JSON list of C-alpha atoms in Angstrom, two decimals:
[
{"chain": "A", "resi": 1, "resn": "ALA", "atom": "CA", "xyz": [0.00, 0.00, 0.00]},
{"chain": "A", "resi": 2, "resn": "LEU", "atom": "CA", "xyz": [1.00, 3.65, -0.13]},
{"chain": "A", "resi": 3, "resn": "ALA", "atom": "CA", "xyz": [1.86, 3.40, 3.56]},
{"chain": "A", "resi": 4, "resn": "SER", "atom": "CA", "xyz": [4.65, 1.04, 2.56]},
{"chain": "A", "resi": 5, "resn": "LEU", "atom": "CA", "xyz": [6.20, 3.83, 0.55]},
{"chain": "A", "resi": 6, "resn": "THR", "atom": "CA", "xyz": [6.55, 5.90, 3.69]},
{"chain": "A", "resi": 7, "resn": "ALA", "atom": "CA", "xyz": [8.10, 2.96, 5.52]},
{"chain": "A", "resi": 8, "resn": "ALA", "atom": "CA", "xyz": [10.53, 2.47, 2.66]},
{"chain": "A", "resi": 9, "resn": "MET", "atom": "CA", "xyz": [11.54, 6.12, 2.86]},
{"chain": "A", "resi": 10, "resn": "VAL", "atom": "CA", "xyz": [12.30, 5.75, 6.55]},
{"chain": "A", "resi": 11, "resn": "ALA", "atom": "CA", "xyz": [14.23, 2.50, 6.09]},
{"chain": "A", "resi": 12, "resn": "ASN", "atom": "CA", "xyz": [16.12, 3.72, 3.06]},
{"chain": "A", "resi": 13, "resn": "PRO", "atom": "CA", "xyz": [17.13, 7.41, 2.92]},
{"chain": "A", "resi": 14, "resn": "ALA", "atom": "CA", "xyz": [17.81, 7.04, -0.81]},
{"chain": "A", "resi": 15, "resn": "PHE", "atom": "CA", "xyz": [14.09, 6.44, -1.29]},
{"chain": "A", "resi": 16, "resn": "SER", "atom": "CA", "xyz": [13.23, 10.15, -1.37]},
{"chain": "A", "resi": 17, "resn": "GLN", "atom": "CA", "xyz": [10.06, 12.16, -1.85]},
{"chain": "A", "resi": 18, "resn": "GLN", "atom": "CA", "xyz": [11.02, 12.35, -5.51]},
{"chain": "A", "resi": 19, "resn": "SER", "atom": "CA", "xyz": [10.99, 8.54, -5.65]},
{"chain": "A", "resi": 20, "resn": "ALA", "atom": "CA", "xyz": [7.48, 8.51, -4.14]},
{"chain": "A", "resi": 21, "resn": "GLN", "atom": "CA", "xyz": [6.34, 10.95, -6.81]},
{"chain": "A", "resi": 22, "resn": "THR", "atom": "CA", "xyz": [7.88, 8.69, -9.46]},
{"chain": "A", "resi": 23, "resn": "VAL", "atom": "CA", "xyz": [5.88, 5.76, -8.10]},
{"chain": "A", "resi": 24, "resn": "GLN", "atom": "CA", "xyz": [2.71, 7.85, -8.18]},
{"chain": "A", "resi": 25, "resn": "GLN", "atom": "CA", "xyz": [3.28, 8.81, -11.81]},
{"chain": "A", "resi": 26, "resn": "LEU", "atom": "CA", "xyz": [4.06, 5.19, -12.64]},
{"chain": "A", "resi": 27, "resn": "LEU", "atom": "CA", "xyz": [0.70, 4.06, -11.29]},
{"chain": "A", "resi": 28, "resn": "LEU", "atom": "CA", "xyz": [-1.20, 6.93, -12.90]},
{"chain": "A", "resi": 29, "resn": "GLN", "atom": "CA", "xyz": [0.14, 5.92, -16.32]},
{"chain": "A", "resi": 30, "resn": "ARG", "atom": "CA", "xyz": [-1.88, 2.70, -16.09]},
{"chain": "A", "resi": 31, "resn": "LEU", "atom": "CA", "xyz": [-5.10, 4.40, -14.93]},
{"chain": "A", "resi": 32, "resn": "PRO", "atom": "CA", "xyz": [-7.35, 5.40, -17.87]},
{"chain": "A", "resi": 33, "resn": "VAL", "atom": "CA", "xyz": [-10.29, 7.66, -17.08]},
{"chain": "A", "resi": 34, "resn": "GLY", "atom": "CA", "xyz": [-13.51, 5.71, -16.55]},
{"chain": "A", "resi": 35, "resn": "THR", "atom": "CA", "xyz": [-11.80, 2.44, -15.66]},
{"chain": "A", "resi": 36, "resn": "PRO", "atom": "CA", "xyz": [-13.41, 0.55, -12.71]},
{"chain": "A", "resi": 37, "resn": "LEU", "atom": "CA", "xyz": [-11.09, -0.51, -9.91]},
{"chain": "A", "resi": 38, "resn": "GLU", "atom": "CA", "xyz": [-11.37, -4.22, -10.74]},
{"chain": "A", "resi": 39, "resn": "ARG", "atom": "CA", "xyz": [-10.38, -3.66, -14.36]},
{"chain": "A", "resi": 40, "resn": "TYR", "atom": "CA", "xyz": [-7.52, -1.39, -13.30]},
{"chain": "A", "resi": 41, "resn": "LEU", "atom": "CA", "xyz": [-6.12, -4.04, -10.98]},
{"chain": "A", "resi": 42, "resn": "GLU", "atom": "CA", "xyz": [-6.49, -6.71, -13.67]},
{"chain": "A", "resi": 43, "resn": "SER", "atom": "CA", "xyz": [-4.54, -4.57, -16.14]},
{"chain": "A", "resi": 44, "resn": "LEU", "atom": "CA", "xyz": [-1.78, -4.27, -13.54]},
{"chain": "A", "resi": 45, "resn": "ARG", "atom": "CA", "xyz": [-1.74, -8.06, -13.22]},
{"chain": "A", "resi": 46, "resn": "SER", "atom": "CA", "xyz": [-1.13, -8.36, -16.98]},
{"chain": "A", "resi": 47, "resn": "ASP", "atom": "CA", "xyz": [1.54, -5.68, -16.78]},
{"chain": "A", "resi": 48, "resn": "PHE", "atom": "CA", "xyz": [3.25, -7.51, -13.91]},
{"chain": "A", "resi": 49, "resn": "LEU", "atom": "CA", "xyz": [3.29, -10.85, -15.74]},
{"chain": "A", "resi": 50, "resn": "VAL", "atom": "CA", "xyz": [4.90, -9.25, -18.79]},
{"chain": "A", "resi": 51, "resn": "VAL", "atom": "CA", "xyz": [7.59, -7.51, -16.74]},
{"chain": "A", "resi": 52, "resn": "ASP", "atom": "CA", "xyz": [8.31, -10.59, -14.58]},
{"chain": "A", "resi": 53, "resn": "ALA", "atom": "CA", "xyz": [10.93, -11.90, -17.01]},
{"chain": "A", "resi": 54, "resn": "ASP", "atom": "CA", "xyz": [11.73, -15.17, -15.23]},
{"chain": "A", "resi": 55, "resn": "SER", "atom": "CA", "xyz": [8.11, -15.85, -14.11]},
{"chain": "A", "resi": 56, "resn": "ASP", "atom": "CA", "xyz": [9.11, -16.38, -10.47]},
{"chain": "A", "resi": 57, "resn": "GLY", "atom": "CA", "xyz": [6.32, -14.21, -9.06]},
{"chain": "A", "resi": 58, "resn": "GLU", "atom": "CA", "xyz": [8.40, -11.17, -8.22]},
{"chain": "A", "resi": 59, "resn": "ILE", "atom": "CA", "xyz": [10.18, -8.37, -10.03]},
{"chain": "A", "resi": 60, "resn": "ALA", "atom": "CA", "xyz": [13.81, -7.90, -9.05]},
{"chain": "A", "resi": 61, "resn": "GLN", "atom": "CA", "xyz": [17.13, -6.84, -10.55]},
{"chain": "A", "resi": 62, "resn": "ARG", "atom": "CA", "xyz": [17.50, -10.22, -12.25]},
{"chain": "A", "resi": 63, "resn": "ASP", "atom": "CA", "xyz": [14.40, -9.39, -14.30]},
{"chain": "A", "resi": 64, "resn": "VAL", "atom": "CA", "xyz": [16.01, -6.12, -15.38]},
{"chain": "A", "resi": 65, "resn": "ASP", "atom": "CA", "xyz": [19.13, -8.04, -16.40]},
{"chain": "A", "resi": 66, "resn": "LEU", "atom": "CA", "xyz": [17.19, -10.67, -18.36]},
{"chain": "A", "resi": 67, "resn": "HIS", "atom": "CA", "xyz": [15.09, -8.07, -20.19]},
{"chain": "A", "resi": 68, "resn": "THR", "atom": "CA", "xyz": [18.27, -6.15, -21.02]},
{"chain": "A", "resi": 69, "resn": "ALA", "atom": "CA", "xyz": [19.88, -9.28, -22.46]},
{"chain": "A", "resi": 70, "resn": "MET", "atom": "CA", "xyz": [16.81, -10.14, -24.53]},
{"chain": "A", "resi": 71, "resn": "GLU", "atom": "CA", "xyz": [16.48, -6.59, -25.82]},
{"chain": "A", "resi": 72, "resn": "SER", "atom": "CA", "xyz": [20.13, -6.69, -26.84]},
{"chain": "A", "resi": 73, "resn": "VAL", "atom": "CA", "xyz": [19.50, -9.92, -28.77]},
{"chain": "A", "resi": 74, "resn": "GLN", "atom": "CA", "xyz": [16.55, -8.31, -30.50]},
{"chain": "A", "resi": 75, "resn": "ALA", "atom": "CA", "xyz": [18.59, -5.23, -31.40]},
{"chain": "A", "resi": 76, "resn": "ARG", "atom": "CA", "xyz": [21.41, -7.37, -32.83]},
{"chain": "A", "resi": 77, "resn": "THR", "atom": "CA", "xyz": [18.95, -9.51, -34.80]},
{"chain": "A", "resi": 78, "resn": "GLN", "atom": "CA", "xyz": [17.32, -6.45, -36.32]},
{"chain": "A", "resi": 79, "resn": "ALA", "atom": "CA", "xyz": [20.70, -4.94, -37.17]},
{"chain": "A", "resi": 80, "resn": "ILE", "atom": "CA", "xyz": [21.90, -8.13, -38.86]},
{"chain": "A", "resi": 81, "resn": "HIS", "atom": "CA", "xyz": [18.71, -8.37, -40.88]},
{"chain": "A", "resi": 82, "resn": "ALA", "atom": "CA", "xyz": [18.96, -4.71, -41.93]},
{"chain": "A", "resi": 83, "resn": "VAL", "atom": "CA", "xyz": [22.48, -5.24, -43.31]},
{"chain": "A", "resi": 84, "resn": "MET", "atom": "CA", "xyz": [22.53, -8.83, -44.54]},
{"chain": "A", "resi": 85, "resn": "ARG", "atom": "CA", "xyz": [19.44, -8.34, -46.69]},
{"chain": "A", "resi": 86, "resn": "TYR", "atom": "CA", "xyz": [21.92, -6.81, -49.13]},
{"chain": "A", "resi": 87, "resn": "ASP", "atom": "CA", "xyz": [24.02, -9.99, -49.25]},
{"chain": "A", "resi": 88, "resn": "LEU", "atom": "CA", "xyz": [22.94, -10.80, -52.81]},
{"chain": "A", "resi": 89, "resn": "ASP", "atom": "CA", "xyz": [25.31, -13.72, -53.44]},
{"chain": "A", "resi": 90, "resn": "GLY", "atom": "CA", "xyz": [24.78, -15.30, -50.00]},
{"chain": "A", "resi": 91, "resn": "ASP", "atom": "CA", "xyz": [28.48, -15.48, -49.13]},
{"chain": "A", "resi": 92, "resn": "GLY", "atom": "CA", "xyz": [27.98, -13.95, -45.67]},
{"chain": "A", "resi": 93, "resn": "PHE", "atom": "CA", "xyz": [29.46, -10.59, -46.63]},
{"chain": "A", "resi": 94, "resn": "VAL", "atom": "CA", "xyz": [27.97, -7.32, -47.86]},
{"chain": "A", "resi": 95, "resn": "THR", "atom": "CA", "xyz": [29.82, -5.05, -50.29]},
{"chain": "A", "resi": 96, "resn": "GLU", "atom": "CA", "xyz": [29.16, -1.54, -51.53]},
{"chain": "A", "resi": 97, "resn": "ASP", "atom": "CA", "xyz": [28.22, -2.88, -54.95]},
{"chain": "A", "resi": 98, "resn": "GLU", "atom": "CA", "xyz": [25.62, -5.21, -53.43]},
{"chain": "A", "resi": 99, "resn": "ILE", "atom": "CA", "xyz": [24.09, -2.38, -51.41]},
{"chain": "A", "resi": 100, "resn": "ARG", "atom": "CA", "xyz": [23.80, -0.17, -54.49]},
{"chain": "A", "resi": 101, "resn": "ARG", "atom": "CA", "xyz": [22.33, -2.94, -56.65]},
{"chain": "A", "resi": 102, "resn": "ALA", "atom": "CA", "xyz": [19.82, -4.00, -54.00]},
{"chain": "A", "resi": 103, "resn": "MET", "atom": "CA", "xyz": [18.73, -0.44, -53.22]},
{"chain": "A", "resi": 104, "resn": "ASN", "atom": "CA", "xyz": [18.35, 0.37, -56.90]},
{"chain": "A", "resi": 105, "resn": "TYR", "atom": "CA", "xyz": [16.11, -2.68, -57.08]},
{"chain": "A", "resi": 106, "resn": "ASP", "atom": "CA", "xyz": [14.07, -1.59, -54.06]},
{"chain": "A", "resi": 107, "resn": "LEU", "atom": "CA", "xyz": [13.70, 1.95, -55.44]},
{"chain": "A", "resi": 108, "resn": "ARG", "atom": "CA", "xyz": [13.11, 0.97, -59.07]},
{"chain": "A", "resi": 109, "resn": "THR", "atom": "CA", "xyz": [9.58, 2.41, -59.15]},
{"chain": "A", "resi": 110, "resn": "GLN", "atom": "CA", "xyz": [10.79, 5.77, -57.85]},
{"chain": "A", "resi": 111, "resn": "PHE", "atom": "CA", "xyz": [13.68, 5.80, -60.32]},
{"chain": "A", "resi": 112, "resn": "GLY", "atom": "CA", "xyz": [11.22, 5.08, -63.12]},
{"chain": "A", "resi": 113, "resn": "LEU", "atom": "CA", "xyz": [9.11, 8.03, -62.03]},
{"chain": "A", "resi": 114, "resn": "ALA", "atom": "CA", "xyz": [12.21, 10.23, -61.91]},
{"chain": "A", "resi": 115, "resn": "ALA", "atom": "CA", "xyz": [13.16, 9.18, -65.45]},
{"chain": "A", "resi": 116, "resn": "ASN", "atom": "CA", "xyz": [9.64, 9.98, -66.63]},
{"chain": "A", "resi": 117, "resn": "ASN", "atom": "CA", "xyz": [9.79, 13.42, -65.02]},
{"chain": "A", "resi": 118, "resn": "LYS", "atom": "CA", "xyz": [13.10, 14.10, -66.71]},
{"chain": "A", "resi": 119, "resn": "ALA", "atom": "CA", "xyz": [11.72, 13.06, -70.10]},
{"chain": "A", "resi": 120, "resn": "ASN", "atom": "CA", "xyz": [8.80, 15.41, -69.61]},
{"chain": "A", "resi": 121, "resn": "LYS", "atom": "CA", "xyz": [11.19, 18.17, -68.48]},
{"chain": "A", "resi": 122, "resn": "GLN", "atom": "CA", "xyz": [9.62, 18.45, -65.06]},
{"chain": "A", "resi": 123, "resn": "GLN", "atom": "CA", "xyz": [11.86, 20.04, -62.43]},
{"chain": "A", "resi": 124, "resn": "VAL", "atom": "CA", "xyz": [11.52, 17.36, -59.77]},
{"chain": "A", "resi": 125, "resn": "PRO", "atom": "CA", "xyz": [14.89, 16.45, -58.12]},
{"chain": "A", "resi": 126, "resn": "LEU", "atom": "CA", "xyz": [13.68, 12.96, -57.30]},
{"chain": "A", "resi": 127, "resn": "ALA", "atom": "CA", "xyz": [16.63, 11.15, -58.82]},
{"chain": "A", "resi": 128, "resn": "ASP", "atom": "CA", "xyz": [19.08, 13.25, -56.80]},
{"chain": "A", "resi": 129, "resn": "ALA", "atom": "CA", "xyz": [17.19, 12.51, -53.60]},
{"chain": "A", "resi": 130, "resn": "LEU", "atom": "CA", "xyz": [17.20, 8.78, -54.33]},
{"chain": "A", "resi": 131, "resn": "GLY", "atom": "CA", "xyz": [20.92, 8.86, -55.09]},
{"chain": "A", "resi": 132, "resn": "LYS", "atom": "CA", "xyz": [21.63, 10.59, -51.78]},
{"chain": "A", "resi": 133, "resn": "GLN", "atom": "CA", "xyz": [19.52, 8.00, -49.96]},
{"chain": "A", "resi": 134, "resn": "ILE", "atom": "CA", "xyz": [21.60, 5.20, -51.46]},
{"chain": "A", "resi": 135, "resn": "ASP", "atom": "CA", "xyz": [24.87, 7.00, -50.74]},
{"chain": "A", "resi": 136, "resn": "LEU", "atom": "CA", "xyz": [23.85, 7.47, -47.10]},
{"chain": "A", "resi": 137, "resn": "MET", "atom": "CA", "xyz": [23.04, 3.78, -46.67]},
{"chain": "A", "resi": 138, "resn": "VAL", "atom": "CA", "xyz": [26.36, 2.81, -48.27]},
{"chain": "A", "resi": 139, "resn": "ARG", "atom": "CA", "xyz": [28.28, 5.08, -45.89]},
{"chain": "A", "resi": 140, "resn": "ASN", "atom": "CA", "xyz": [26.45, 3.85, -42.81]},
{"chain": "A", "resi": 141, "resn": "ILE", "atom": "CA", "xyz": [26.90, 0.17, -43.60]},
{"chain": "A", "resi": 142, "resn": "MET", "atom": "CA", "xyz": [30.45, 0.28, -44.97]},
{"chain": "A", "resi": 143, "resn": "ALA", "atom": "CA", "xyz": [31.53, 2.26, -41.89]},
{"chain": "A", "resi": 144, "resn": "LEU", "atom": "CA", "xyz": [31.14, -1.07, -40.05]},
{"chain": "A", "resi": 145, "resn": "ASP", "atom": "CA", "xyz": [33.96, -2.58, -42.14]},
{"chain": "A", "resi": 146, "resn": "ALA", "atom": "CA", "xyz": [36.61, -2.62, -39.40]},
{"chain": "A", "resi": 147, "resn": "ASP", "atom": "CA", "xyz": [39.53, -3.84, -41.52]},
{"chain": "A", "resi": 148, "resn": "LYS", "atom": "CA", "xyz": [38.56, -1.71, -44.53]},
{"chain": "A", "resi": 149, "resn": "GLY", "atom": "CA", "xyz": [38.61, -4.76, -46.75]},
{"chain": "A", "resi": 150, "resn": "GLY", "atom": "CA", "xyz": [35.51, -3.68, -48.59]},
{"chain": "A", "resi": 151, "resn": "LYS", "atom": "CA", "xyz": [33.24, -6.28, -46.96]},
{"chain": "A", "resi": 152, "resn": "VAL", "atom": "CA", "xyz": [30.96, -6.22, -43.91]},
{"chain": "A", "resi": 153, "resn": "ASN", "atom": "CA", "xyz": [30.62, -9.56, -42.12]},
{"chain": "A", "resi": 154, "resn": "LEU", "atom": "CA", "xyz": [27.93, -10.88, -39.81]},
{"chain": "A", "resi": 155, "resn": "ALA", "atom": "CA", "xyz": [29.61, -9.74, -36.58]},
{"chain": "A", "resi": 156, "resn": "GLU", "atom": "CA", "xyz": [30.10, -6.26, -37.98]},
{"chain": "A", "resi": 157, "resn": "ALA", "atom": "CA", "xyz": [26.52, -6.14, -39.24]},
{"chain": "A", "resi": 158, "resn": "ALA", "atom": "CA", "xyz": [25.29, -6.78, -35.69]},
{"chain": "A", "resi": 159, "resn": "LYS", "atom": "CA", "xyz": [26.62, -3.33, -34.73]},
{"chain": "A", "resi": 160, "resn": "PHE", "atom": "CA", "xyz": [24.52, -1.49, -37.32]},
{"chain": "A", "resi": 161, "resn": "GLY", "atom": "CA", "xyz": [22.56, 1.30, -35.70]},
{"chain": "A", "resi": 162, "resn": "ALA", "atom": "CA", "xyz": [24.02, 0.52, -32.26]},
{"chain": "A", "resi": 163, "resn": "THR", "atom": "CA", "xyz": [23.36, 3.27, -29.72]},
{"chain": "A", "resi": 164, "resn": "GLY", "atom": "CA", "xyz": [25.69, 1.96, -27.04]},
{"chain": "A", "resi": 165, "resn": "ASN", "atom": "CA", "xyz": [22.91, 1.15, -24.58]},
{"chain": "A", "resi": 166, "resn": "GLY", "atom": "CA", "xyz": [22.70, -2.55, -25.41]},
{"chain": "A", "resi": 167, "resn": "GLY", "atom": "CA", "xyz": [18.98, -2.63, -25.99]},
{"chain": "A", "resi": 168, "resn": "ARG", "atom": "CA", "xyz": [15.93, -0.43, -26.18]},
{"chain": "A", "resi": 169, "resn": "GLY", "atom": "CA", "xyz": [17.05, 1.99, -23.51]},
{"chain": "A", "resi": 170, "resn": "ALA", "atom": "CA", "xyz": [14.28, 3.95, -21.79]},
{"chain": "A", "resi": 171, "resn": "SER", "atom": "CA", "xyz": [11.42, 2.45, -23.78]},
{"chain": "A", "resi": 172, "resn": "GLY", "atom": "CA", "xyz": [11.88, -1.30, -23.21]},
{"chain": "A", "resi": 173, "resn": "LEU", "atom": "CA", "xyz": [10.82, -3.83, -20.62]},
{"chain": "A", "resi": 174, "resn": "ALA", "atom": "CA", "xyz": [14.14, -3.49, -18.78]},
{"chain": "A", "resi": 175, "resn": "ALA", "atom": "CA", "xyz": [13.29, 0.15, -18.13]},
{"chain": "A", "resi": 176, "resn": "ARG", "atom": "CA", "xyz": [9.77, -0.86, -17.09]},
{"chain": "A", "resi": 177, "resn": "ALA", "atom": "CA", "xyz": [11.16, -3.35, -14.59]},
{"chain": "A", "resi": 178, "resn": "ARG", "atom": "CA", "xyz": [13.45, -0.66, -13.13]},
{"chain": "A", "resi": 179, "resn": "GLN", "atom": "CA", "xyz": [10.43, 1.61, -12.75]},
{"chain": "A", "resi": 180, "resn": "LEU", "atom": "CA", "xyz": [8.41, -1.01, -10.91]},
{"chain": "A", "resi": 181, "resn": "LEU", "atom": "CA", "xyz": [11.30, -1.67, -8.55]},
{"chain": "A", "resi": 182, "resn": "THR", "atom": "CA", "xyz": [10.94, 1.89, -7.21]},
{"chain": "A", "resi": 183, "resn": "ILE", "atom": "CA", "xyz": [7.69, 0.79, -5.57]},
{"chain": "A", "resi": 184, "resn": "GLU", "atom": "CA", "xyz": [9.57, -1.49, -3.18]},
{"chain": "A", "resi": 185, "resn": "SER", "atom": "CA", "xyz": [13.14, -0.29, -3.47]},
{"chain": "A", "resi": 186, "resn": "ALA", "atom": "CA", "xyz": [13.81, -0.85, 0.23]},
{"chain": "A", "resi": 187, "resn": "LYS", "atom": "CA", "xyz": [13.83, -4.64, -0.14]},
{"chain": "A", "resi": 188, "resn": "GLY", "atom": "CA", "xyz": [14.76, -4.86, -3.80]},
{"chain": "A", "resi": 189, "resn": "ALA", "atom": "CA", "xyz": [11.84, -6.95, -5.07]},
{"chain": "A", "resi": 190, "resn": "LEU", "atom": "CA", "xyz": [8.17, -6.43, -5.85]},
{"chain": "A", "resi": 191, "resn": "VAL", "atom": "CA", "xyz": [5.35, -9.01, -5.76]},
{"chain": "A", "resi": 192, "resn": "LEU", "atom": "CA", "xyz": [1.98, -8.63, -7.46]},
{"chain": "A", "resi": 193, "resn": "ALA", "atom": "CA", "xyz": [0.03, -8.13, -4.22]},
{"chain": "A", "resi": 194, "resn": "GLU", "atom": "CA", "xyz": [2.21, -5.13, -3.30]},
{"chain": "A", "resi": 195, "resn": "TYR", "atom": "CA", "xyz": [1.90, -3.67, -6.79]},
{"chain": "A", "resi": 196, "resn": "GLN", "atom": "CA", "xyz": [-1.88, -3.93, -6.75]},
{"chain": "A", "resi": 197, "resn": "ALA", "atom": "CA", "xyz": [-2.16, -2.71, -3.15]},
{"chain": "A", "resi": 198, "resn": "ALA", "atom": "CA", "xyz": [-0.23, 0.47, -3.93]},
{"chain": "A", "resi": 199, "resn": "ALA", "atom": "CA", "xyz": [-2.37, 1.00, -7.02]},
{"chain": "A", "resi": 200, "resn": "GLU", "atom": "CA", "xyz": [-5.63, 0.42, -5.14]},
{"chain": "A", "resi": 201, "resn": "ALA", "atom": "CA", "xyz": [-4.66, 2.87, -2.40]},
{"chain": "A", "resi": 202, "resn": "LEU", "atom": "CA", "xyz": [-3.92, 5.51, -5.03]},
{"chain": "A", "resi": 203, "resn": "PHE", "atom": "CA", "xyz": [-7.17, 4.73, -6.87]},
{"chain": "A", "resi": 204, "resn": "ARG", "atom": "CA", "xyz": [-9.25, 5.19, -3.72]},
{"chain": "A", "resi": 205, "resn": "GLN", "atom": "CA", "xyz": [-7.43, 8.42, -2.97]},
{"chain": "A", "resi": 206, "resn": "ILE", "atom": "CA", "xyz": [-8.37, 9.79, -6.40]},
{"chain": "A", "resi": 207, "resn": "ASP", "atom": "CA", "xyz": [-11.93, 8.41, -6.39]},
{"chain": "A", "resi": 208, "resn": "THR", "atom": "CA", "xyz": [-13.34, 11.07, -4.05]},
{"chain": "A", "resi": 209, "resn": "ASP", "atom": "CA", "xyz": [-17.02, 10.24, -4.69]},
{"chain": "A", "resi": 210, "resn": "LYS", "atom": "CA", "xyz": [-16.34, 6.55, -3.95]},
{"chain": "A", "resi": 211, "resn": "ASP", "atom": "CA", "xyz": [-18.28, 5.24, -6.95]},
{"chain": "A", "resi": 212, "resn": "GLY", "atom": "CA", "xyz": [-15.53, 2.82, -7.97]},
{"chain": "A", "resi": 213, "resn": "VAL", "atom": "CA", "xyz": [-14.61, 4.74, -11.13]},
{"chain": "A", "resi": 214, "resn": "VAL", "atom": "CA", "xyz": [-12.12, 7.57, -11.62]},
{"chain": "A", "resi": 215, "resn": "SER", "atom": "CA", "xyz": [-13.60, 10.43, -13.62]},
{"chain": "A", "resi": 216, "resn": "GLN", "atom": "CA", "xyz": [-11.71, 13.00, -15.65]},
{"chain": "A", "resi": 217, "resn": "GLN", "atom": "CA", "xyz": [-12.54, 15.68, -13.09]},
{"chain": "A", "resi": 218, "resn": "GLU", "atom": "CA", "xyz": [-11.34, 13.53, -10.18]},
{"chain": "A", "resi": 219, "resn": "LEU", "atom": "CA", "xyz": [-8.09, 12.85, -11.97]},
{"chain": "A", "resi": 220, "resn": "MET", "atom": "CA", "xyz": [-7.57, 16.54, -12.74]},
{"chain": "A", "resi": 221, "resn": "ASP", "atom": "CA", "xyz": [-8.36, 17.49, -9.14]},
{"chain": "A", "resi": 222, "resn": "PHE", "atom": "CA", "xyz": [-5.90, 14.90, -7.84]},
{"chain": "A", "resi": 223, "resn": "ARG", "atom": "CA", "xyz": [-3.13, 16.14, -10.14]},
{"chain": "A", "resi": 224, "resn": "THR", "atom": "CA", "xyz": [-3.79, 19.69, -9.01]},
{"chain": "A", "resi": 225, "resn": "ARG", "atom": "CA", "xyz": [-3.56, 18.67, -5.35]},
{"chain": "A", "resi": 226, "resn": "ALA", "atom": "CA", "xyz": [-0.37, 16.71, -6.01]},
{"chain": "A", "resi": 227, "resn": "GLU", "atom": "CA", "xyz": [1.27, 19.66, -7.74]},
{"chain": "A", "resi": 228, "resn": "ARG", "atom": "CA", "xyz": [0.52, 21.89, -4.76]},
{"chain": "A", "resi": 229, "resn": "VAL", "atom": "CA", "xyz": [2.11, 19.59, -2.18]},
{"chain": "A", "resi": 230, "resn": "GLY", "atom": "CA", "xyz": [5.14, 21.32, -0.71]},
{"chain": "A", "resi": 231, "resn": "CYS", "atom": "CA", "xyz": [4.33, 24.62, -2.45]},
{"chain": "A", "resi": 232, "resn": "GLU", "atom": "CA", "xyz": [1.97, 26.12, 0.11]},
{"chain": "A", "resi": 233, "resn": "MET", "atom": "CA", "xyz": [2.64, 29.72, 1.13]},
{"chain": "A", "resi": 234, "resn": "PRO", "atom": "CA", "xyz": [2.70, 30.39, 4.89]},
{"chain": "A", "resi": 235, "resn": "ALA", "atom": "CA", "xyz": [-0.21, 32.41, 6.22]},
{"chain": "A", "resi": 236, "resn": "ALA", "atom": "CA", "xyz": [0.44, 36.13, 6.53]},
{"chain": "A", "resi": 237, "resn": "SER", "atom": "CA", "xyz": [0.57, 37.47, 10.10]},
{"chain": "A", "resi": 238, "resn": "ASP", "atom": "CA", "xyz": [-1.96, 39.98, 11.40]},
{"chain": "A", "resi": 239, "resn": "LYS", "atom": "CA", "xyz": [0.68, 42.72, 11.17]},
{"chain": "A", "resi": 240, "resn": "ALA", "atom": "CA", "xyz": [1.66, 41.91, 7.59]},
{"chain": "A", "resi": 241, "resn": "LYS", "atom": "CA", "xyz": [0.69, 44.15, 4.70]},
{"chain": "A", "resi": 242, "resn": "VAL", "atom": "CA", "xyz": [-0.34, 42.17, 1.64]},
{"chain": "A", "resi": 243, "resn": "VAL", "atom": "CA", "xyz": [0.43, 43.96, -1.65]}
]
């Protein structure tokens, strides 16, 4: 429950007020307007099962690690596919000539349109744009050729488009697991009952008319109250002059 957040803050100084606000925002992201409490909790169950990478009933750092590894595999697979689709002779290597031939093939309709425009003396720089697109792809792929031998192999292809974060960064399931861990950061693991309890406590706090559904107005009012926490002005004394 939300009370556990306070206990966590006491037990772990690193679990600050900012962390509590992060948890609140995390739970609000999964709360659509007009959703009954039961449906909200069921959606959180589905969310939990997806994030629980090893299906052991709790979310911990090992789930973050497993998601990170799987996202890295996915990124490498996509990179290899993006490059090796130009391996026209199937020898396991991609050359500049293969890239140009394959891209000309892929863009043949656009090149035909550009040729037609030129024949009709229309000033449409389509051919130039297509040529620049091909040149850009050639530069990006051939930059992976570590030994400058004119060929990109499978291992080099796996680095295509790499961002250095080894996965999907802030948008993947590893990031989602890290977010959920903030709910119970004091003990380092989160179970479904705790996740749903914190969500239910927040839901009931927002649902001021107690009808079991959060309305748009209730959500707006709650956000307004949350934004004002810690920003209250002290009352002016009787001797103060208010300008």
